[in-house]
Every structure is written in structure tokens, then in C-alpha cells.
Amino acid sequence: MAKYTPMIQQYLQIKAQYEDAFLFFRLGDFYEMFFEDAKRASQELEITLTSRDGGGQERIPMCGVPYHSAENYIQQLLAKGYKIAICEQTEDPKQAKGVVKREVVQLITPGTVMNGSLIEEKENNYIASISDFKDGSFGFALCDLTTGEGRVTLLTGEWQDVLQEFAAAQAKECILEPGLDDTYKKDLTERFQVTLSYEENSTMTDGLKPLVEKLEQEKLTITFGRLINYLLRTQQRSLEHLQAAEYYQPEAFMKLDIHSKRNLELVETIRTKGRNGSLLWLLDKTVTAMGGRLLKHWIERPLLDCEVITVRHHVVETFIEQFFEREEIRELLKGVYDLERLAGKVAFGNVNGRDLIQLKKSLQQLPIIIETVKKLNNPYCTRLAEAIDPCEPLAALLERGLKEEAPLSVKEGNMIRDGFNEQLDQYRDASRNGKTWIAQLELQEKQSTGIKSLKIGYNKVFGYYIEVTKANLHLLPEGRYERKQTLTNAERYITPELKEKETLILEAEEKIVDLEYELFMQIREEVKTYIQSLQEIAKKVSELDVLQSFATISEEQQYVKPQFSKREIQIISGRHAVVEKVMDRQLYVANDVYMNEERELLLITGPNMSGKSTYMRQLALTAIMAQIGCFVPAEEAVLPVFDQVFTRIGAADDLVGGQSTFMVEMLETKHALSKATQNSLILLDEIGRGTSTYDGMALAQAIIEYIHEKIGCKTLFSTHYHELTALEKELNQLKNVHVKAVEENGQVVFLHKVHDGAADKSYGIHVAKLADLPDQLIDRAQEILIQFENGKQELSPVPHIQTEESNRKEDTIEKDASQTAEEPAQLSLFEAEDKSVKKKYSSQEEQLRKALLDINLLDMTPLDAMNTLYELQKKVKK
Ligand code: ADP
Ligand code: MG
């Protein structure tokens, strides 16, 4: 290392502590990167790679970004999951002896970024932390540095459960203990776009104890402590906005695993991964950023406690009934700024005058909001409103202190109001008086010289000057003015008095700017003492906002208040909330769902595109909407509180594209079957499609039987295996329903209407026709279908699927009985269809059978065998 220049040595020393980050090394007006960092950054950021002499034999690769536009480059690197260590000069270069001192002042990472394009208004930016206690328990903590929220839980299950929680939070970064198992790390990086970081220190210093005082378990404290220590270490400032960690129990909420969330498109769609077209998109009528974030939180965590849900329903009802108050509250809420993030900015020290003006306006809205909410006369709303502290002293301070139109920068003055500070007023007077004097001077000079175009101007280099155009120069008296600058058309002059005034004005202005900054900092410190109150306001306001959002969408889409039952589902004229919104409302066909103890499992058949998948998801979405406290799309809805919802889609139907193999389909199904309880809702959409027909059908049947016998929860199972409809006779709680389609002039018309009973026909070919495949092809498919339908009789059916009448009344699954029942059933069915074909086929079969049995294999040469086979084949071909 000695061979390098002192500065490069300094660089290398610092870089060694930030191996996994880009080191932005401040050099004058640039952040420079060297060595490998430079090579990688030049590629990632598409900036020029240069080199410099660093004292060694070879030149050192280097690239840099200007200090003032660094933000943009930092955001680009963060978006790609990188970390950036900001290394500043920490002493004045002019005072420095030797190399200027430099230190890393902040490590910016995907999970700690505070502003810029990566922070979405209506999304949280979570950073997570996982601890493995090696006793079958894992600690899991989350924090959003922008809002200060913190949550922590202890998971006492499998690693899979940890991944589940992690996926739900969509955290961008995860803090681990250095010794965490490598397979776990791999799981995290392979499945999610996540940056991994490490922190050894998990002990909370005394100052931070308040953050964890609500936590009873030491394991929780350790997990949250590690996260906080990482934040403090990397951000290097006191993070006063961090809120006390809240303990949560995943069991308190409806369990929705990653697959179900994705399949139901709760917060993003499968195709575009965007918000548009998701349930969140539909329900989002919130008007504040805080409300938007809370809504997402609620959608991902439907409640289980009937009482709490009912309170929400009641509020929604109140908001619907009192339209005018609701509209007024909506309007008022629009004026409430993102107080949570503002609190974060205040703590972080990057709040500006405009932010504080918005804060003031938000606070000023609060008293009216509180009054209006109380007018609703809903006990829960009143409690929320009464819990809002409008922070009047703070609002008053901001009103007195800050000008309405504050600049973006806090270092240019022009923020503080007149009358707020005496000293400031005096400086301003001095500056104003000076300027008035100059204005008067201009007037005097014009009169005394008679030059109408004479003017007094100001620029940064020469200060104040008197400007006279060249054409008028002859009118100037000799010796009174001192020439300072010559322009093409004019000359600029100064006088001693002008300079004197100038000094006064400039001094005053400098003092003004300094004092304003100081006063602003004082105000900011004062705001800091309100951080907790602001966060409390944010909680109440966001809740009001989500509830009004539920009411607004419920009214717009004519939803009804759901009722809860123990085990019964009765939905009259139910709709799929998102599909009906996207398509013409009039065209959507409403459907009933009726399920109870005799109808636990519905087997849904019907042609492709008839609406099976939609019908199933409709139920799941309705249940979720009900349990988050929203009204539901139906004329009447009674349903139980589901503890979990599972949605699985057969591989062939999976839109995720390439990702879903049959193995994945089975793994997902396994997960659902092993986790579901009697109180769960399972949707299995064409499970078994990912493999060959009989294989798939056998699996599908076994899955249905398993649910029916072992789980006994509400289940919708759609299938294109018509054979499965025979199960109705054996499984007491299984009922067939089908989505109807009718044929009109050889065309299929989908009615999207669900009826009891099994569908009678698969309309695949008709769908192909609708899709305008060539006529010739369609005709040929018809032909082949007929052949298949005839030939099918000879294939061995799946065990205990029966078509026979006599078995219908039997309650138990009698495997032997079902197998012996098969043959006559097949025959009778067949004979009814085509006796002649059957006869011809069976006599030929007899002959073949005989010939095959007659062959004495041991007496044959391979050539004999070939010949015999050839003969047999010839017979069949005839
Ligand atoms: P399947 O699963 O039976 O193949 P889908 O549920 O995917 O059918 O529905 C196919 C299309 O039919 C949907 O994209 C939707 O546009 C339409 N559809 C489904 N259900 C209804 C309904 N109840 N009313 C109107 N259109 C519907
Ligand atoms: Mg489908």
C-alpha cells in the first residue's frame, strides 16, 4: 500500500470498511470512485471510465459524478440493489495539513433510502431483519425508515413461514446475523430482489430502550435491536422518528400465502405486476398518502376478529348514509400532508420551508376535521376524532414564523415572516432603507444629468453600478463617476456613496440569510418535539381515510354489508369486484353461492372461458373484502370468517409464465392441504392439468377426497375432467355445479351463469371456432373427437369413478364395490350409443387375443417375431 499516494491510501482504508458498497469519495465538486468500484459504476451508470496516477506503477481506474447531480446516480444504483457509502471531506481543505480528512457520513441502501424515485407515495419501504434462534423459532422485524414504523414477531414454525412474512412485506433489504445459515441466505436472494446486510450488534443501548419497552420476549428485542443498530450505524444520526416496535401475531390475521395473494391479484396483477387491475387499485379511494399505505396493509391482512370487523362495517355504513359529511371529510383530508414521512424528514434533518408550510396547513385542517367527524355520530369515529391532537401551539408557531411561499432551499433566506424576530426585522430595515436610498439616487441622477435611460443595477461581481448608454455619455459631468466596466452599448460607473450603501446592504443581507437559517433550525427543533404527536395524528387520519375509501367505493359499486355466520355461505347475486369494474357493468352476470354443511365442496365444471375461475375468485375476494371491513359486491352476503384462503391454479392455466411447472403446482397444493383447517377456504382451479390426463385426473380425485375426508373446509374445485362429477354420488358434502353455455347455430354462447349439477359437454372445439381457427381444422377436430369418444370405452378408467345408477345412494367409499361396478356400466353406456361398432370391434379383439396367446415365444427367432407382428398388424389395419 505504501506505493500509493496518501490520498489513495486513505481511500483504500475507508473502502476496506465498506466492501459491499460503492464508495462515493468526495474530491472537490465530485464524488470519485476508484479501482473495481470505478469499473462497475462506469458500466452500471454508463459514465466514462478514466484513470489517474496514484503513485503505483499502473494507473488507477477512476470515474466520478458531480456532487450536485449525485442524487440521480445514487437512485439508479439503489434501484439495482446496491449500497452507496457517502464519504465527505470533514475538514476545510484550506486548513488541512496533508490529506484532507474524510469520513463516511451515511450508507444509503435500498432499505434506508429516504427520498427520491424509489419512495412511492402510497407504498411503505420496508427493511427487514431475521434472527434464527436455532430452536425452531425465528424472529422477524420490519421497519420503514421513512415513516418510522416498526413491527416485530416471533415465528415458531418452519423457515417457509419466515419467507411468507418476508414476501408479504416486500422488503428491499434484509438485516441478518453474520452466522445465518447459507441455505437461508440463498433462499432470500434467489426468490426475492433483496439486498442482504449484516449486523452483529443486537443489544439496545439505554437511549433506545423505549423503542422496545413494549416487547416482552427477549428474542423480539434481539431481532428488533439488530435492525435498529444497523440503521443507526449506517445513517449516523439520531433517528428520533423511530416508533416503538409493535408486536404482532401473524395468527391474528387471515393467512394469505404468496401464491394466493398473487393469484387473487390483491395488490398487483399477475400479468403486469402493476397496481392497475388489482383489488388494491379498485378499493383505493383514499385521498392521503398515509391512507393509501394503510389500505394496502389492511388488504394484505384481513382480520379474524368478528367484533373488530363489524365496527369497521358500521363505520362504512355511517359514511355511506351521511354522504355530505363524508364528502366534506374527503375534501378536508385532501389537505392533510404525509405527516408520517414529514416526521421522518424532520428527524433526518432534510425538511425545508415548503414542508413546514404543508405541515402548518395540515394541522390547521384538523380542528374542522375533528368537528365534522364528530357530526357523523358514530361512536368509533368520535373516538378516533377525539384522539387527534391538532397541535395548536405548533400550528401557531409555524403560522407566525414562516412565509407562505418558502423557497426549496433553506440557505437563501426569504422563509421567515416579518415580525417574528426583532433582530431580523432590523436587518431587513437596514437592507430596505439602503435599497430605497439607491432608488432615490437613481431618480436624482436622472434629473441632474437629464439622461432618462440612466439606471442603477446590481451584479455579483461589481455590486451596484450606474449604467449609462454610450449615446448619452456626453451628458455626464466630469469627475463625478468612476468607470468600472465597459459594455458594447454602455458604460458602468460607481461612486463612493454608492459603495458605502452597498456594503451596508450586503452586510445586512448576509446577516439576514444567516439569521433566517438559524431561526429555521430553531423552528425545526421545535417541530422535532412534536414527532410523536404527528405520528399519532397520522394513524387516526389514515384510518379515517381508509374507512371513507371503503364507503366511497361501496357506494359507487353498490356493495352490501356482509353478515357473518358460523359455517354457511349464502351469497345472492355476487360479483367479481374487479372484473365487473373493468368490463361493462351491465354485462357482468351475477351469481349466487350457496354452501353449508351439506355443500362443503363444490365441483365446478363448464366449458373453457365460461367463467369458472372468475366464479371461484369472486368468492375469495368477497371473503377478503368482508374481513378487511369493506362492503361486498352482492345483493346479500352471509359468510363465515375464514382463517386462511388458499388459491391454487393448475400449471397449464398459470399465467406467471414458465415459472410454474407441475412440480410447483403440486408443491403449492401440498402446502395448502397441510395448512388448511376446517375454517379455511380452498380454491383449486383445474389442478392436475400439468400432467397427462389420467395421471392428472387421478390426482385431482385424490385431492378432492383428501379435502373431503381430512380437512372438511369450504372448497371450490374447478375441473375440465367431467369424469370427476361422478364423485357427487360418493362424497356426501360434494356437490356439482356447472357454468352454463348454450349452443346456438353451432356456436357457443357463454351465459356465465352457475347452476347446480354437472356440465354435460366440453365446448373446447367451439371455443376454437370462436377463435376463428380454419374450418377444415375444426371439422377434423370434430371427427377426431367422435373417434375419441368411441374409443374411450376401451381405456381403463380411473379407480372408483362410477357412472352407475345403483351406486348413487351409497354413502361410504367402497373401493371393491366400485371396481366391480365398472364393467357393466361401461357396456350399457356403450351399447346405448353404437351397437354395431362395438360388435365389430369385439370380434376383432377376440381374434387378436387368441392369436397373441397362441404364439410360442420360446420357439421363435427375432425374424419370426417380426413377421408375426407384421401379420397381426395387417389384420388390425383392415
Ligand atoms: P374459465 O375459468 O371457465 O375458463 P374464466 O373465469 O377465466 O373462465 O372467464 C373467462 C372470461 O369470461 C373472463 O375473462 C370474463 O371476461 C368473462 N366472465 C367470466 N365470468 C363472467 C360473468 N359472471 N359475467 C360476465 N363475464 C364473465
Ligand atoms: Mg379458468
Short mmCIF file of C-alpha atoms in Angstrom, two decimals, residues 355-678:
data_model
loop_
_atom_site.label_atom_id
_atom_site.label_comp_id
_atom_site.label_asym_id
_atom_site.label_seq_id
_atom_site.Cartn_x
_atom_site.Cartn_y
_atom_site.Cartn_z
CA ASP A 355 -42.62 21.02 4.00
CA LEU A 356 -43.27 23.04 7.11
CA ILE A 357 -45.86 25.17 5.36
CA GLN A 358 -47.64 21.99 4.32
CA LEU A 359 -47.41 20.78 7.88
CA LYS A 360 -48.98 24.01 9.08
CA LYS A 361 -51.82 23.75 6.58
CA SER A 362 -52.41 20.13 7.55
CA LEU A 363 -52.56 20.99 11.24
CA GLN A 364 -54.93 23.86 10.53
CA GLN A 365 -57.34 21.45 8.87
CA LEU A 366 -57.50 19.21 11.91
CA PRO A 367 -59.95 21.11 14.12
CA ILE A 368 -62.51 21.21 11.29
CA ILE A 369 -61.90 17.54 10.51
CA ILE A 370 -62.45 16.64 14.15
CA GLU A 371 -65.70 18.62 14.25
CA THR A 372 -67.03 17.12 11.04
CA VAL A 373 -66.16 13.58 12.02
CA LYS A 374 -67.95 14.03 15.32
CA LYS A 375 -71.04 15.12 13.44
CA LEU A 376 -71.25 11.61 11.99
CA ASN A 377 -72.36 10.45 15.41
CA ASN A 378 -70.61 7.14 15.08
CA PRO A 379 -69.03 6.11 18.40
CA TYR A 380 -65.89 4.69 16.81
CA CYS A 381 -65.36 7.74 14.61
CA THR A 382 -65.90 10.04 17.53
CA ARG A 383 -63.24 8.20 19.49
CA LEU A 384 -60.84 8.49 16.57
CA ALA A 385 -61.54 12.18 16.21
CA GLU A 386 -61.16 12.88 19.89
CA ALA A 387 -57.81 11.15 19.89
CA ILE A 388 -56.48 13.61 17.33
CA ASP A 389 -54.41 16.36 18.92
CA PRO A 390 -54.34 19.26 16.45
CA CYS A 391 -51.05 20.55 17.97
CA GLU A 392 -52.30 24.11 18.07
CA PRO A 393 -49.12 25.65 19.56
CA LEU A 394 -47.11 24.17 16.70
CA ALA A 395 -49.57 25.37 14.09
CA ALA A 396 -49.43 28.84 15.64
CA LEU A 397 -45.64 28.88 15.66
CA LEU A 398 -45.48 27.91 12.01
CA GLU A 399 -48.09 30.50 11.14
CA ARG A 400 -46.18 33.25 12.92
CA GLY A 401 -42.77 32.14 11.76
CA LEU A 402 -42.94 31.05 8.16
CA LYS A 403 -43.76 32.86 4.97
CA GLU A 404 -46.44 31.24 2.86
CA GLU A 405 -44.17 30.93 -0.18
CA ALA A 406 -40.96 29.46 1.14
CA PRO A 407 -38.16 28.58 -1.29
CA LEU A 408 -36.89 24.99 -1.70
CA SER A 409 -33.53 25.86 -0.20
CA VAL A 410 -33.18 26.70 3.46
CA LYS A 411 -29.97 28.61 2.90
CA GLU A 412 -31.25 31.51 0.81
CA GLY A 413 -33.41 33.27 3.35
CA ASN A 414 -36.86 34.51 2.44
CA MET A 415 -38.55 31.97 4.70
CA ILE A 416 -39.20 33.80 7.95
CA ARG A 417 -42.03 36.26 8.33
CA ASP A 418 -41.61 39.90 9.35
CA GLY A 419 -42.37 40.47 12.99
CA PHE A 420 -41.20 37.04 14.08
CA ASN A 421 -37.77 38.13 15.22
CA GLU A 422 -36.72 41.68 16.13
CA GLN A 423 -33.11 41.34 15.03
CA LEU A 424 -34.19 40.00 11.68
CA ASP A 425 -36.58 42.90 11.27
CA GLN A 426 -33.76 45.35 11.95
CA TYR A 427 -31.51 43.76 9.33
CA ARG A 428 -34.34 43.82 6.89
CA ASP A 429 -34.97 47.51 7.61
CA ALA A 430 -31.33 48.28 7.01
CA SER A 431 -31.39 46.42 3.73
CA ARG A 432 -34.68 48.01 2.70
CA ASN A 433 -33.51 51.51 3.63
CA GLY A 434 -30.36 51.04 1.64
CA LYS A 435 -32.38 49.96 -1.37
CA THR A 436 -34.75 52.90 -1.01
CA TRP A 437 -31.74 55.22 -0.87
CA ILE A 438 -30.44 53.68 -4.11
CA ALA A 439 -33.80 54.07 -5.80
CA GLN A 440 -33.84 57.71 -4.83
CA LEU A 441 -30.29 58.13 -6.06
CA GLU A 442 -31.32 56.81 -9.44
CA LEU A 443 -34.07 59.38 -9.65
CA GLN A 444 -31.76 62.22 -8.60
CA GLU A 445 -29.09 61.23 -11.11
CA LYS A 446 -31.62 61.05 -13.91
CA GLN A 447 -32.80 64.57 -13.15
CA SER A 448 -29.38 66.12 -12.67
CA THR A 449 -27.93 64.60 -15.85
CA GLY A 450 -31.10 64.67 -17.88
CA ILE A 451 -30.45 61.06 -19.04
CA LYS A 452 -33.81 59.29 -18.98
CA SER A 453 -32.30 55.83 -19.61
CA LEU A 454 -29.83 56.08 -16.74
CA LYS A 455 -30.31 53.25 -14.31
CA ILE A 456 -28.78 51.64 -11.27
CA GLY A 457 -28.23 47.87 -11.44
CA TYR A 458 -26.58 45.11 -9.49
CA ASN A 459 -24.45 42.14 -10.30
CA LYS A 460 -22.48 39.71 -8.21
CA VAL A 461 -19.03 40.72 -9.45
CA PHE A 462 -19.21 44.52 -9.39
CA GLY A 463 -22.02 45.10 -6.96
CA TYR A 464 -24.19 48.21 -7.53
CA TYR A 465 -23.38 50.41 -10.51
CA ILE A 466 -24.79 53.33 -12.51
CA GLU A 467 -25.30 52.46 -16.15
CA VAL A 468 -25.33 54.99 -18.97
CA THR A 469 -25.70 54.16 -22.64
CA LYS A 470 -22.88 55.24 -24.97
CA ALA A 471 -25.13 57.65 -26.80
CA ASN A 472 -25.63 59.62 -23.57
CA LEU A 473 -22.07 59.62 -22.30
CA HIS A 474 -21.53 63.26 -23.32
CA LEU A 475 -24.20 64.33 -20.86
CA LEU A 476 -22.24 63.07 -17.84
CA PRO A 477 -20.45 65.63 -15.72
CA GLU A 478 -16.67 65.20 -15.48
CA GLY A 479 -15.07 63.52 -12.46
CA ARG A 480 -18.16 62.62 -10.50
CA TYR A 481 -18.20 58.96 -11.50
CA GLU A 482 -15.60 56.27 -11.53
CA ARG A 483 -15.71 53.92 -14.54
CA LYS A 484 -15.93 50.27 -13.58
CA GLN A 485 -16.98 48.24 -16.64
CA THR A 486 -17.41 48.78 -20.37
CA LEU A 487 -20.13 47.04 -22.35
CA THR A 488 -20.83 47.22 -26.08
CA ASN A 489 -23.53 49.86 -25.70
CA ALA A 490 -22.98 51.22 -22.25
CA GLU A 491 -20.55 52.18 -19.54
CA ARG A 492 -20.97 51.30 -15.86
CA TYR A 493 -19.86 53.62 -13.06
CA ILE A 494 -19.67 53.69 -9.29
CA THR A 495 -19.46 56.45 -6.70
CA PRO A 496 -18.05 56.30 -3.15
CA GLU A 497 -21.51 56.83 -1.60
CA LEU A 498 -22.98 54.07 -3.71
CA LYS A 499 -20.28 51.69 -2.50
CA GLU A 500 -20.88 52.70 1.09
CA LYS A 501 -24.56 51.88 0.85
CA GLU A 502 -23.75 48.72 -1.00
CA THR A 503 -21.62 47.48 1.91
CA LEU A 504 -24.44 48.20 4.31
CA ILE A 505 -26.98 46.37 2.20
CA LEU A 506 -24.79 43.34 1.55
CA GLU A 507 -23.82 43.03 5.17
CA ALA A 508 -27.43 43.18 6.19
CA GLU A 509 -28.40 40.60 3.61
CA GLU A 510 -25.73 38.20 4.69
CA LYS A 511 -26.87 38.56 8.24
CA ILE A 512 -30.47 38.06 7.16
CA VAL A 513 -29.68 34.79 5.43
CA ASP A 514 -27.67 33.51 8.36
CA LEU A 515 -30.24 34.53 10.91
CA GLU A 516 -33.11 33.10 8.88
CA TYR A 517 -31.31 29.79 8.71
CA GLU A 518 -30.74 29.86 12.42
CA LEU A 519 -34.38 30.68 13.11
CA PHE A 520 -35.49 27.98 10.74
CA MET A 521 -33.35 25.47 12.61
CA GLN A 522 -34.96 26.59 15.85
CA ILE A 523 -38.40 26.04 14.40
CA ARG A 524 -37.31 22.66 13.12
CA GLU A 525 -36.07 21.70 16.57
CA GLU A 526 -39.44 22.70 17.93
CA VAL A 527 -41.18 20.52 15.32
CA LYS A 528 -38.98 17.63 16.44
CA THR A 529 -40.61 17.68 19.83
CA TYR A 530 -43.92 17.02 18.08
CA ILE A 531 -42.78 13.99 16.07
CA GLN A 532 -44.74 11.51 18.16
CA SER A 533 -47.89 13.60 18.08
CA LEU A 534 -47.62 13.88 14.32
CA GLN A 535 -47.30 10.11 14.02
CA GLU A 536 -50.36 9.67 16.21
CA ILE A 537 -52.34 12.07 14.05
CA ALA A 538 -51.18 10.13 11.01
CA LYS A 539 -52.57 6.89 12.43
CA LYS A 540 -56.00 8.33 13.10
CA VAL A 541 -56.20 10.24 9.86
CA SER A 542 -55.13 7.26 7.76
CA GLU A 543 -57.75 5.07 9.39
CA LEU A 544 -60.48 7.60 8.72
CA ASP A 545 -59.23 7.85 5.18
CA VAL A 546 -59.36 4.09 4.52
CA LEU A 547 -62.82 3.81 6.02
CA GLN A 548 -64.17 6.65 3.91
CA SER A 549 -62.48 4.98 0.95
CA PHE A 550 -64.41 1.77 1.66
CA ALA A 551 -67.63 3.74 1.87
CA THR A 552 -66.92 5.64 -1.32
CA ILE A 553 -66.22 2.55 -3.41
CA SER A 554 -69.04 0.59 -1.75
CA GLU A 555 -71.49 3.27 -2.68
CA GLU A 556 -70.16 3.70 -6.19
CA GLN A 557 -70.24 -0.03 -6.91
CA GLN A 558 -73.37 -0.79 -4.89
CA TYR A 559 -71.87 -3.17 -2.39
CA VAL A 560 -73.76 -4.51 0.61
CA LYS A 561 -72.83 -5.02 4.20
CA PRO A 562 -71.90 -8.69 4.73
CA GLN A 563 -73.21 -10.74 7.63
CA PHE A 564 -71.16 -13.37 9.38
CA SER A 565 -72.29 -16.92 10.01
CA LYS A 566 -70.71 -19.95 11.58
CA ARG A 567 -70.28 -22.17 8.58
CA GLU A 568 -72.77 -21.12 6.00
CA ILE A 569 -72.22 -19.18 2.81
CA GLN A 570 -75.12 -17.53 1.13
CA ILE A 571 -74.28 -15.00 -1.48
CA ILE A 572 -77.06 -13.70 -3.62
CA SER A 573 -76.14 -12.10 -6.92
CA GLY A 574 -72.47 -11.95 -6.12
CA ARG A 575 -69.98 -10.34 -8.49
CA HIS A 576 -66.24 -10.35 -9.02
CA ALA A 577 -65.34 -6.87 -7.78
CA VAL A 578 -62.53 -6.20 -10.22
CA VAL A 579 -63.90 -7.97 -13.32
CA GLU A 580 -67.22 -6.15 -13.09
CA LYS A 581 -65.38 -2.86 -12.70
CA VAL A 582 -63.17 -3.47 -15.71
CA MET A 583 -65.92 -4.68 -18.03
CA ASP A 584 -69.22 -3.03 -18.77
CA ARG A 585 -71.11 -3.39 -15.52
CA GLN A 586 -74.35 -4.30 -17.33
CA LEU A 587 -72.69 -7.26 -18.99
CA TYR A 588 -71.50 -8.88 -15.80
CA VAL A 589 -73.62 -11.88 -14.85
CA ALA A 590 -74.16 -12.06 -11.10
CA ASN A 591 -74.06 -15.46 -9.45
CA ASP A 592 -75.20 -16.99 -6.21
CA VAL A 593 -73.02 -19.08 -3.97
CA TYR A 594 -74.66 -21.40 -1.59
CA MET A 595 -72.61 -23.62 0.69
CA ASN A 596 -73.33 -25.21 4.04
CA GLU A 597 -72.63 -28.39 5.92
CA GLU A 598 -74.09 -30.48 3.13
CA ARG A 599 -72.32 -28.49 0.48
CA GLU A 600 -68.76 -28.05 1.69
CA LEU A 601 -67.14 -28.79 -1.61
CA LEU A 602 -68.37 -27.56 -4.96
CA LEU A 603 -67.04 -29.23 -8.06
CA ILE A 604 -67.30 -26.77 -10.90
CA THR A 605 -67.46 -27.91 -14.50
CA GLY A 606 -68.17 -25.97 -17.63
CA PRO A 607 -66.50 -25.14 -20.91
CA ASN A 608 -63.36 -23.13 -21.17
CA MET A 609 -63.98 -19.40 -20.88
CA SER A 610 -67.35 -19.95 -19.25
CA GLY A 611 -66.38 -18.23 -16.01
CA LYS A 612 -65.22 -20.96 -13.64
CA SER A 613 -62.09 -19.20 -12.49
CA THR A 614 -63.94 -15.93 -12.14
CA TYR A 615 -66.64 -17.55 -10.02
CA MET A 616 -64.07 -19.04 -7.67
CA ARG A 617 -62.04 -15.88 -7.23
CA GLN A 618 -65.23 -13.94 -6.76
CA LEU A 619 -65.87 -15.86 -3.57
CA ALA A 620 -62.34 -15.42 -2.25
CA LEU A 621 -62.30 -11.70 -2.98
CA THR A 622 -65.70 -11.28 -1.36
CA ALA A 623 -64.44 -13.02 1.78
CA ILE A 624 -61.33 -10.85 1.88
CA MET A 625 -63.28 -7.65 1.31
CA ALA A 626 -65.66 -8.61 4.10
CA GLN A 627 -62.83 -9.32 6.51
CA ILE A 628 -60.94 -6.12 5.89
CA GLY A 629 -64.10 -4.25 6.80
CA CYS A 630 -65.36 -3.26 3.37
CA PHE A 631 -68.78 -3.98 1.93
CA VAL A 632 -69.04 -6.66 -0.75
CA PRO A 633 -70.31 -6.92 -4.33
CA ALA A 634 -73.58 -8.80 -3.92
CA GLU A 635 -77.23 -8.20 -3.17
CA GLU A 636 -76.94 -10.19 0.00
CA ALA A 637 -73.95 -11.86 1.56
CA VAL A 638 -73.66 -14.21 4.51
CA LEU A 639 -70.33 -15.90 5.07
CA PRO A 640 -68.11 -17.28 7.80
CA VAL A 641 -64.87 -15.71 8.95
CA PHE A 642 -62.17 -17.64 7.11
CA ASP A 643 -58.88 -18.19 8.88
CA GLN A 644 -56.97 -18.78 5.65
CA VAL A 645 -57.63 -18.58 1.94
CA PHE A 646 -55.72 -20.78 -0.48
CA THR A 647 -55.81 -20.33 -4.20
CA ARG A 648 -54.03 -22.73 -6.48
CA ILE A 649 -54.06 -22.81 -10.24
CA GLY A 650 -53.28 -25.78 -12.47
CA ALA A 651 -49.98 -25.32 -14.24
CA ALA A 652 -51.45 -25.03 -17.71
CA ASP A 653 -53.55 -22.12 -16.59
CA ASP A 654 -50.81 -20.34 -14.77
CA LEU A 655 -50.02 -17.04 -16.34
CA VAL A 656 -46.81 -16.48 -14.45
CA GLY A 657 -45.17 -17.94 -17.49
CA GLY A 658 -42.61 -20.68 -17.48
CA GLN A 659 -42.20 -20.42 -13.77
CA SER A 660 -44.86 -22.87 -12.85
CA THR A 661 -44.07 -26.46 -13.58
CA PHE A 662 -46.16 -29.38 -12.48
CA MET A 663 -43.86 -29.83 -9.53
CA VAL A 664 -44.58 -26.32 -8.36
CA GLU A 665 -48.29 -26.94 -8.79
CA MET A 666 -48.03 -29.99 -6.58
CA LEU A 667 -45.83 -28.26 -4.00
CA GLU A 668 -48.29 -25.42 -3.72
CA THR A 669 -51.15 -27.86 -3.39
CA LYS A 670 -49.29 -29.73 -0.69
CA HIS A 671 -48.75 -26.52 1.19
CA ALA A 672 -52.45 -25.69 1.03
CA LEU A 673 -53.52 -29.17 2.09
CA SER A 674 -51.15 -29.30 5.02
CA LYS A 675 -52.03 -25.84 6.35
CA ALA A 676 -55.77 -25.64 5.78
CA THR A 677 -58.16 -26.07 8.68
CA GLN A 678 -61.90 -26.60 8.82
#
